[in-house]
Short mmCIF file of C-alpha atoms and ligand atoms in Angstrom, two decimals:
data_model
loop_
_atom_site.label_atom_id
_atom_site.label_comp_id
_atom_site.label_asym_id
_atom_site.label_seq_id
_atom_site.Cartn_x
_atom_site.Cartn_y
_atom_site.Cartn_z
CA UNK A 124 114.51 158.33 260.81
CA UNK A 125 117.37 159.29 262.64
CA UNK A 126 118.55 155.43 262.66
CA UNK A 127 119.38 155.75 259.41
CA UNK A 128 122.01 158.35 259.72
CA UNK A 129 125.33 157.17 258.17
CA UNK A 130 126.59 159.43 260.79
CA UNK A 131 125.54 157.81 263.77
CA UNK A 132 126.23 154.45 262.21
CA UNK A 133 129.98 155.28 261.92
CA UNK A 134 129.91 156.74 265.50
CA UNK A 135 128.32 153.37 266.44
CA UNK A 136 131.68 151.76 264.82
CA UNK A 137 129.77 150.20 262.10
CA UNK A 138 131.40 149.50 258.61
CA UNK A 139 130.36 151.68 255.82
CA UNK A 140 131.44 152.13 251.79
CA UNK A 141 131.06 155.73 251.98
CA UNK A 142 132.31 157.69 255.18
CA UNK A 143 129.83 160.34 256.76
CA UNK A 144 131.11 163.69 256.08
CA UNK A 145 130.55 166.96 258.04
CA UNK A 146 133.13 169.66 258.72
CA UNK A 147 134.40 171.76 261.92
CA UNK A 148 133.38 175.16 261.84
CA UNK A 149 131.22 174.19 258.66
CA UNK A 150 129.39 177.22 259.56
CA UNK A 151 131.22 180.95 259.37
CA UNK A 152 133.08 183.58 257.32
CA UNK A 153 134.37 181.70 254.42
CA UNK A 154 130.72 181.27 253.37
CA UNK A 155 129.17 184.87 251.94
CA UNK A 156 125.75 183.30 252.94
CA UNK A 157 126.97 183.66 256.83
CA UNK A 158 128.58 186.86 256.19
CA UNK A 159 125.05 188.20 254.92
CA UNK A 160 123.29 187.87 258.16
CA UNK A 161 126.27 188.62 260.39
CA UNK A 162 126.61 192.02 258.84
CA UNK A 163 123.20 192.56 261.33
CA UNK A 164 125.11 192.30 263.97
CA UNK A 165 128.33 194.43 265.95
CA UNK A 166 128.67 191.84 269.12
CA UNK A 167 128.90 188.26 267.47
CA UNK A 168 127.50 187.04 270.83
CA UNK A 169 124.38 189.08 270.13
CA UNK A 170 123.64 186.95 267.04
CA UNK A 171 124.09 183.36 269.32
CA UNK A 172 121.29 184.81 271.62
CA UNK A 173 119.07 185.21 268.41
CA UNK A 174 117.69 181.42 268.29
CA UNK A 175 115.98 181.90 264.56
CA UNK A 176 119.39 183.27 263.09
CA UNK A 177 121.27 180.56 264.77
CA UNK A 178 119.00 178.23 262.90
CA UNK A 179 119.28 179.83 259.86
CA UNK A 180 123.43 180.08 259.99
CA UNK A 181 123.11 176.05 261.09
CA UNK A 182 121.52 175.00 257.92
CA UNK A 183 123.55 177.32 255.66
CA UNK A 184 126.65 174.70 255.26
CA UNK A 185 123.75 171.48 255.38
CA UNK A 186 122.06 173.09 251.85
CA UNK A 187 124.92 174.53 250.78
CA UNK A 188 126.74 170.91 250.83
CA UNK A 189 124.28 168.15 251.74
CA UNK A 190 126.33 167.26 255.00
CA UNK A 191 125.56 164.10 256.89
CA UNK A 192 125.30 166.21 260.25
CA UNK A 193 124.72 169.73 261.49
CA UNK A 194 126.28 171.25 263.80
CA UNK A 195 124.47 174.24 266.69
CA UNK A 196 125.60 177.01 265.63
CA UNK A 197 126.54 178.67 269.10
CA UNK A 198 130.07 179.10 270.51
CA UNK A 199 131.88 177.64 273.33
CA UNK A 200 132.47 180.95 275.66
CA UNK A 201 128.37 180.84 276.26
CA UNK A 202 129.17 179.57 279.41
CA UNK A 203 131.72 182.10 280.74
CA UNK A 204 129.55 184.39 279.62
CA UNK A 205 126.95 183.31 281.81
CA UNK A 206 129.25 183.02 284.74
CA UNK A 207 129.75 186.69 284.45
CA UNK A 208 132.68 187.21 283.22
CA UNK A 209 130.96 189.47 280.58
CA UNK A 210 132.09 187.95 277.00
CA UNK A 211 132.09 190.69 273.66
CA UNK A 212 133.89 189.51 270.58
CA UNK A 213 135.13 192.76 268.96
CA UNK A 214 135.77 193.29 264.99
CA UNK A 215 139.34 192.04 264.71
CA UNK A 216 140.23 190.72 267.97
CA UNK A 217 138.06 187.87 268.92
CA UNK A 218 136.69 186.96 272.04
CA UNK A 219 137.17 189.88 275.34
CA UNK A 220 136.41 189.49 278.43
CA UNK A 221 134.93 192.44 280.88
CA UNK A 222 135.64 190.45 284.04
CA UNK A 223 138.28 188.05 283.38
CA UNK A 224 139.48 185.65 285.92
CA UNK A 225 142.71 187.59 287.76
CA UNK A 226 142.75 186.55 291.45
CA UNK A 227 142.20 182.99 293.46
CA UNK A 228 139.11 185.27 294.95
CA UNK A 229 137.50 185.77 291.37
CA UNK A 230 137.19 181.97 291.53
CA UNK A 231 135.60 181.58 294.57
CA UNK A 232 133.15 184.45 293.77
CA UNK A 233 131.95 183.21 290.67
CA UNK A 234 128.26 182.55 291.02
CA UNK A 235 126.74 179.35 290.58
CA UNK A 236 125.78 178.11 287.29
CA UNK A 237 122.59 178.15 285.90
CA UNK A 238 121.55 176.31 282.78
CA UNK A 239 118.75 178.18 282.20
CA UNK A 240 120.80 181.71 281.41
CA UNK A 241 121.41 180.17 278.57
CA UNK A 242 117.97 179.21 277.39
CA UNK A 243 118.70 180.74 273.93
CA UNK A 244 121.17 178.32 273.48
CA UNK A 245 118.57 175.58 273.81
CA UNK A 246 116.41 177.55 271.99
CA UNK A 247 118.14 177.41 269.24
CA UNK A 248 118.71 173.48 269.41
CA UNK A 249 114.94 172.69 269.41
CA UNK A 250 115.00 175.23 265.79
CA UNK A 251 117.82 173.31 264.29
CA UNK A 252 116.54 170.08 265.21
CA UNK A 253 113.09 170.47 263.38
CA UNK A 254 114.62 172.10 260.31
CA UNK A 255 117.02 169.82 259.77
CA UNK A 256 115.70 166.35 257.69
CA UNK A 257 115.16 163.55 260.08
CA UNK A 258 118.27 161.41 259.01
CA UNK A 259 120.21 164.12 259.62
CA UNK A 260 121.52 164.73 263.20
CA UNK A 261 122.33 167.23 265.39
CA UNK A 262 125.60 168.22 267.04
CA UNK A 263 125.77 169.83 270.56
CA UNK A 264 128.88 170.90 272.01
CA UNK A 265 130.76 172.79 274.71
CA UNK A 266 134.46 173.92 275.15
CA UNK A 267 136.32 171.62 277.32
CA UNK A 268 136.46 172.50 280.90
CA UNK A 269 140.30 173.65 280.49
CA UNK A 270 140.00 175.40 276.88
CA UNK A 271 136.85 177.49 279.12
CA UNK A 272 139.48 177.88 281.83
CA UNK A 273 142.51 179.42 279.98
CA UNK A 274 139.93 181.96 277.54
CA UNK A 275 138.40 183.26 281.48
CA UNK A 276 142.03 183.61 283.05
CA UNK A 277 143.43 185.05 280.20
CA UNK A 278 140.46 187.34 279.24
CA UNK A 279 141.19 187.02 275.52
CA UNK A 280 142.85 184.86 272.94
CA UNK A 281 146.11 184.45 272.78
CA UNK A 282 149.25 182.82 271.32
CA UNK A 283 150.64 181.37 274.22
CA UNK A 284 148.56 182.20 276.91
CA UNK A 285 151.42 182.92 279.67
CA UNK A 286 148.81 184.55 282.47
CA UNK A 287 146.85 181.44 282.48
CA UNK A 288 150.21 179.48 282.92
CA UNK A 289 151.06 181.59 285.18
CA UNK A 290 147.74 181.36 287.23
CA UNK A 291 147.80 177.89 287.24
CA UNK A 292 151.50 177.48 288.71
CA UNK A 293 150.61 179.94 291.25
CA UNK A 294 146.97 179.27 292.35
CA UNK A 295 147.12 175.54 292.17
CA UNK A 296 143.96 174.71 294.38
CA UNK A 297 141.70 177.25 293.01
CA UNK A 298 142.72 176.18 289.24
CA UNK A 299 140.93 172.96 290.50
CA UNK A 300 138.39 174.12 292.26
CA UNK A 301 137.78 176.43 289.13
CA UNK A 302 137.90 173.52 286.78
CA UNK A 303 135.50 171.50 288.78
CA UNK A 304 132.61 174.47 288.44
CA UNK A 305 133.42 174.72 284.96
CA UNK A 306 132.84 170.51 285.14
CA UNK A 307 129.81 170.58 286.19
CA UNK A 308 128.47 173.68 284.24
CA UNK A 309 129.55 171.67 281.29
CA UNK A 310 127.28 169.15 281.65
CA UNK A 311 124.61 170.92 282.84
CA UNK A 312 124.29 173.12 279.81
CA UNK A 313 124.98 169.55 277.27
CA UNK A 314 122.24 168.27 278.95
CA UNK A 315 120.10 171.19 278.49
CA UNK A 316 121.07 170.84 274.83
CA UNK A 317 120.26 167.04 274.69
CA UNK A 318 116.74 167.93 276.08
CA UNK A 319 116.48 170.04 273.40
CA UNK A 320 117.00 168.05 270.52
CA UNK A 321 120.76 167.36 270.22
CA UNK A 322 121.97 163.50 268.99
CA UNK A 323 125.69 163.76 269.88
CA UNK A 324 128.02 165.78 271.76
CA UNK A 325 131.47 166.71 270.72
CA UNK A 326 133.81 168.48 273.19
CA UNK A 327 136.18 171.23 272.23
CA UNK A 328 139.49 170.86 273.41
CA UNK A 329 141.03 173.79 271.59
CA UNK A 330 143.88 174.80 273.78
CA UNK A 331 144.76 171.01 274.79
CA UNK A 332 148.42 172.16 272.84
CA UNK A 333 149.55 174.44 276.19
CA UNK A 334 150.11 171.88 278.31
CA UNK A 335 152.77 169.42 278.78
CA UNK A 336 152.14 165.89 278.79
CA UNK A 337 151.65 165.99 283.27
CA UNK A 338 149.32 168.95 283.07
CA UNK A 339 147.13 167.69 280.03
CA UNK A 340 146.33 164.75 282.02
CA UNK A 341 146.31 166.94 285.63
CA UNK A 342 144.08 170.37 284.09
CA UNK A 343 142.70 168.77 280.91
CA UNK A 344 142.03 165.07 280.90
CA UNK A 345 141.15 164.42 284.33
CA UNK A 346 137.94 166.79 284.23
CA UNK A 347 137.00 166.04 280.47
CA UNK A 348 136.90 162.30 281.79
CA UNK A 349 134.77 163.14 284.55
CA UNK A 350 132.48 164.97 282.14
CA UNK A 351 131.52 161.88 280.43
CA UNK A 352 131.55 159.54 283.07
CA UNK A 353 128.60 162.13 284.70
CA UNK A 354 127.40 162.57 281.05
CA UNK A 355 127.26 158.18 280.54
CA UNK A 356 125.76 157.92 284.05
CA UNK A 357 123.10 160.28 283.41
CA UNK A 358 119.23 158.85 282.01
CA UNK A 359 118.80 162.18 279.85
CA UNK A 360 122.38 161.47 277.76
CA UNK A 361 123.99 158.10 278.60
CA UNK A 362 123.23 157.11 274.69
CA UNK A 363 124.40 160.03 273.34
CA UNK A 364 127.60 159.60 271.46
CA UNK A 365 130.21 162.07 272.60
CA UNK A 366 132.71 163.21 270.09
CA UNK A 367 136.03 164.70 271.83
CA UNK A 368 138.20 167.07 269.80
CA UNK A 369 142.04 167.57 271.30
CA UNK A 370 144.03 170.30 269.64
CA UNK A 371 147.62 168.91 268.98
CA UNK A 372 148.06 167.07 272.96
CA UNK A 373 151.59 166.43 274.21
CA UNK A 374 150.93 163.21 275.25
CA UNK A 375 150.40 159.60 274.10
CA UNK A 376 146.99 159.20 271.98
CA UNK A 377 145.63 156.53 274.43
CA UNK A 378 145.41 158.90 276.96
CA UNK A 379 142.41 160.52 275.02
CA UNK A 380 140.99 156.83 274.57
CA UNK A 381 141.02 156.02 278.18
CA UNK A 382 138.24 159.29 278.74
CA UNK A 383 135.48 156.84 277.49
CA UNK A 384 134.67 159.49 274.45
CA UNK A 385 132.96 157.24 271.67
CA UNK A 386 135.16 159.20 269.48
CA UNK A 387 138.31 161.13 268.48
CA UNK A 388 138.54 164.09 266.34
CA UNK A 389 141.63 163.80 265.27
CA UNK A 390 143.54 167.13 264.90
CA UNK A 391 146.01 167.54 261.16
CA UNK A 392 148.95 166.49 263.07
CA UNK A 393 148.05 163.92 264.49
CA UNK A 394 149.59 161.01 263.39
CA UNK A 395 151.45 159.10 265.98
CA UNK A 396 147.93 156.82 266.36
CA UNK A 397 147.98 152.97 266.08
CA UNK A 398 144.72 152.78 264.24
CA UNK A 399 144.43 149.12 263.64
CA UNK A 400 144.79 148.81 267.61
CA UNK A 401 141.99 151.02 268.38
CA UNK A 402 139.09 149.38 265.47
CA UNK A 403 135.69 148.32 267.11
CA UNK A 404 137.15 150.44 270.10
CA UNK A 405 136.83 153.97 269.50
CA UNK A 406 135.30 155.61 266.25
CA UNK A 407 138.01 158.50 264.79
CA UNK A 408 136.65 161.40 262.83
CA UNK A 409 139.12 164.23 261.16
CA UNK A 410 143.01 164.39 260.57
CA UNK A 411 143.21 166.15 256.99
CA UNK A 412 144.83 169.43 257.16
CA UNK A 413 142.59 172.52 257.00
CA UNK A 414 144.90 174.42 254.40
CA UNK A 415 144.83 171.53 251.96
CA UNK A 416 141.64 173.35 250.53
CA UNK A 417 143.94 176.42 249.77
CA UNK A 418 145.54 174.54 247.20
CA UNK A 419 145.08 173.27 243.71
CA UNK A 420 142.19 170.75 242.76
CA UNK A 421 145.25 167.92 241.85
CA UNK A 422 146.80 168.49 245.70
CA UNK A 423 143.73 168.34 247.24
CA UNK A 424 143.07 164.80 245.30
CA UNK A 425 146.53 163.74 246.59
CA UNK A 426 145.53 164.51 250.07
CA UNK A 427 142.05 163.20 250.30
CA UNK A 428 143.08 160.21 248.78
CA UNK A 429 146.04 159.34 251.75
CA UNK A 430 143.03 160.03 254.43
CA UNK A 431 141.30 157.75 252.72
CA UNK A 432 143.19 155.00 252.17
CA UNK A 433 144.54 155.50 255.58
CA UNK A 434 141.15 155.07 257.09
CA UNK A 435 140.03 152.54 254.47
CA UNK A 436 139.55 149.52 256.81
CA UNK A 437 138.80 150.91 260.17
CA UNK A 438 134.89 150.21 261.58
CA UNK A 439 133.67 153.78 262.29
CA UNK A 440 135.35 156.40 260.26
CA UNK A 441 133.84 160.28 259.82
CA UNK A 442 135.46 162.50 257.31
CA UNK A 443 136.17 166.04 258.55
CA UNK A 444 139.38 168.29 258.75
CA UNK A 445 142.01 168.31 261.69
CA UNK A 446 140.73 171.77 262.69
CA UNK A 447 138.19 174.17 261.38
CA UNK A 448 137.23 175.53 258.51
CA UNK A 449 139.32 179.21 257.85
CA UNK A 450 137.42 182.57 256.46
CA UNK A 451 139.90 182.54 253.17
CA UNK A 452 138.96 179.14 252.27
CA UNK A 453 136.71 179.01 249.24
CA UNK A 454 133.48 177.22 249.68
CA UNK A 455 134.01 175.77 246.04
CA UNK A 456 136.35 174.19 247.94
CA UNK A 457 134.38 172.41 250.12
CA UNK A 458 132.02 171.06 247.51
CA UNK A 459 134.83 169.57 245.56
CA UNK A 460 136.18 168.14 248.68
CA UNK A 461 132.75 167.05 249.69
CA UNK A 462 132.22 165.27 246.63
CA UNK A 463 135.98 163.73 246.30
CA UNK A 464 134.70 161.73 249.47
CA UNK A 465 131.30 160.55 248.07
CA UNK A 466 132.68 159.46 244.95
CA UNK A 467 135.96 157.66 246.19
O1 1CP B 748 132.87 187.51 263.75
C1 1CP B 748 132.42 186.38 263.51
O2 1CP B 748 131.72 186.16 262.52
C2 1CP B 748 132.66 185.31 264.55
C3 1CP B 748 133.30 184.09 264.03
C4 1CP B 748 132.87 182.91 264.89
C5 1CP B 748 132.00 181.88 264.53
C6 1CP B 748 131.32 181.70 263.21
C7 1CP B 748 133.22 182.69 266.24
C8 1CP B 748 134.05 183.56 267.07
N1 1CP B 748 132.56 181.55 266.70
C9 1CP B 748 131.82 181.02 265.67
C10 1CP B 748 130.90 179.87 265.76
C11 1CP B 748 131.37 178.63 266.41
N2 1CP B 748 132.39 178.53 267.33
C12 1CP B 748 130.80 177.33 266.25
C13 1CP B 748 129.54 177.02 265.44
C14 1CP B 748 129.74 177.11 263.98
C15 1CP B 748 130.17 175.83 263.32
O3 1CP B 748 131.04 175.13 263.84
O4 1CP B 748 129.58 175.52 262.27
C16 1CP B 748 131.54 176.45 267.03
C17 1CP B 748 131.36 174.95 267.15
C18 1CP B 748 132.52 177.22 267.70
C19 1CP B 748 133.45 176.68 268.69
C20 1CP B 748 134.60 177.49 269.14
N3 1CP B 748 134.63 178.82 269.47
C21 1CP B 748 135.88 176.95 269.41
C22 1CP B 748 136.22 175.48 269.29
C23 1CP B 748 136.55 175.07 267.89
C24 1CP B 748 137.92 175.45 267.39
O5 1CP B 748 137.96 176.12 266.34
O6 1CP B 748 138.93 175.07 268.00
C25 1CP B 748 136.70 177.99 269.86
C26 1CP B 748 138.15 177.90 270.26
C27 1CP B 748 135.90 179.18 269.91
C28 1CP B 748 136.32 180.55 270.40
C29 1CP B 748 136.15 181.61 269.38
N4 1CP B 748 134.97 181.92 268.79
C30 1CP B 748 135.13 182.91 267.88
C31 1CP B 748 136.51 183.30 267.90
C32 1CP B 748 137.12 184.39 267.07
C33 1CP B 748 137.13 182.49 268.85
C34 1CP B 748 138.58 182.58 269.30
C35 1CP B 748 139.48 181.73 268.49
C36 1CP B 748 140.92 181.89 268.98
O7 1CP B 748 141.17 181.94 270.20
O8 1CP B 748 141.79 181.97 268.11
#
């Protein structure tokens, strides 16, 4: 039964000896399992649309490591992609845009979103969902509204991202009006995916870090909080917990509370939190740096053991890294980790 998730039960700020453990980007290069089956494939993007191999690459990390939650395997620029703006992810150079987001008239030309152009997605959701065991659930997820913004304006990753800071100073009023179709796309398509089969959502604020503290709350926080008021007002997903992930934010903690997420994923350095002040409030999932599990057995020990004790008497806590897993971490690793938790 899915009630009996340890997962949802922490989510649902209950107390609990042992914390529920699952891991950002559990699935992906580090594990040789993943690299396998990618190998198939020259566009990355190609594999997402293939709904059996997204199953498959989903329940890698859950045998692997007996996880207490999966996670879609999918990726956040989906919905870009569907917009048009013609996403490849080339060997080496992550994600590239064919029609990136340059003038305030790409924005108003972008066609309207439909959810079903990305059926696969969903597709793939209703796979993982009756593979997985039935205490096990499923995560859904999209990138935030302004993470989606800055990879279309910029057309690629990047280290600082200047054209979409840039774009924003200079096209003020479409940046909004942009945000708001990426909005609404958002929770079109984590609908679609709660139809489908997914228990909670988690939002991916990856790029929350370039914005000052007025911004965040102006290009970032503003929409995500829309996104799960619409998301908490809706019949289809007003139960489902919503998980919201904020890379390294300038600004005060509580801001993130105030969206109304059931949940922070707390990045590595995130520290300046009050946690006693936010028990039976908000359940918090993360915080332990990703490149802990590059070091010795004895360090990793040392590190696991602060989380824990940090986290030791607050209702609702998940364990999972500050950020994602890294290809050059070594899945031997993860078990130890995984196991450091159970046994603690
Ligand atoms: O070549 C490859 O094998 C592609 C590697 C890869 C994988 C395995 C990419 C490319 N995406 C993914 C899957 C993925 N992405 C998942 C599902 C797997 C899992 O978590 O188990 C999820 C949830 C994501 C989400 C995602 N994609 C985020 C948010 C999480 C985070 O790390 O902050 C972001 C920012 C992306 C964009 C992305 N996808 C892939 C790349 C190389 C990038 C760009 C990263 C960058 O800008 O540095």
């Amino acid at each position: 039964m899915i009630n009996d998730s340890i997962f949802l039960k922490a989510l649902n700020k209950e107390k609990l000896s042992t914390p529920p453990i699952w891991y950002m980007r559990q699935a992906g290069r580090y594990m040789p399992e993943y690299r396998a089956v990618r190998k198939n494939f020259k566009n990355f993007l190609d594999m997402c649309k293939n709904p059996d191999v997204c199953c498959e690459l989903a329940m890698q990390p859950i045998e692997a490591f007996n996880l207490d939650a999966a996670i879609l395997f999918s990726d956040i620029l989906t919905i870009p992609d569907a917009m048009g703006l013609g996403v490849k992810f080339l060997e080496g150079e992550g994600p590239v845009f064919d029609n990136p987001i340059k003038t305030n008239k790409d924005v108003i030309n972008i066609p309207p979103f439909n959810p079903n152009d990305l059926d696969y997605v969903y597709k793939a959701v209703n796979n993982i969902r009756r593979a997985l065991p039935s205490n096990i659930p499923l995560i859904g997820f999209a990138g935030s509204p302004w993470t989606l913004a800055a990879y279309s304006i910029e057309g690629r990753s990047s280290k600082n991202f200047n054209s979409t800071k840039d774009f924003i100073k200079n096209n003020e009023e479409e940046s909004h009006i942009f945000l708001t179709k990426l909005t609404d796309a958002c929770f079109l398509y984590l609908r679609k995916q709660v139809e489908a089969g997914a228990n909670v959502l988690q939002i991916f604020d990856s790029w929350a870090n370039l914005l000052n503290k007025e911004q965040y709350k102006k290009y970032s926080l503003h929409y995500i909080e829309i996104l799960i008021q619409a998301l908490k007002n809706d019949s289809v997903t007003k139960n489902i917990p919503v998980i919201l992930f904020s890379r390294d934010p300038k600004c005060d903690p509580q801001f993130l509370v105030s969206t109304k997420a059931d949940c922070l994923s707390l990045y590595w350095s995130m520290n300046n939190l009050n946690i006693n002040s936010l028990n039976n409030k908000i359940a918090l999932q993360g915080n332990l740096n990703p490149e802990v599990l590059l070091q010795s057995d004895e360090l990793i020990q040392l590190e696991v053991n602060k989380i824990l004790e940090k986290f030791k008497n607050f209702n609702g806590y998940i364990f999972n890294l500050g950020h994602g897993i890294t290809p050059n971490i070594d899945p031997n690793k993860v078990k130890y980790l995984t196991n450091l938790v159970r046994s603690y």
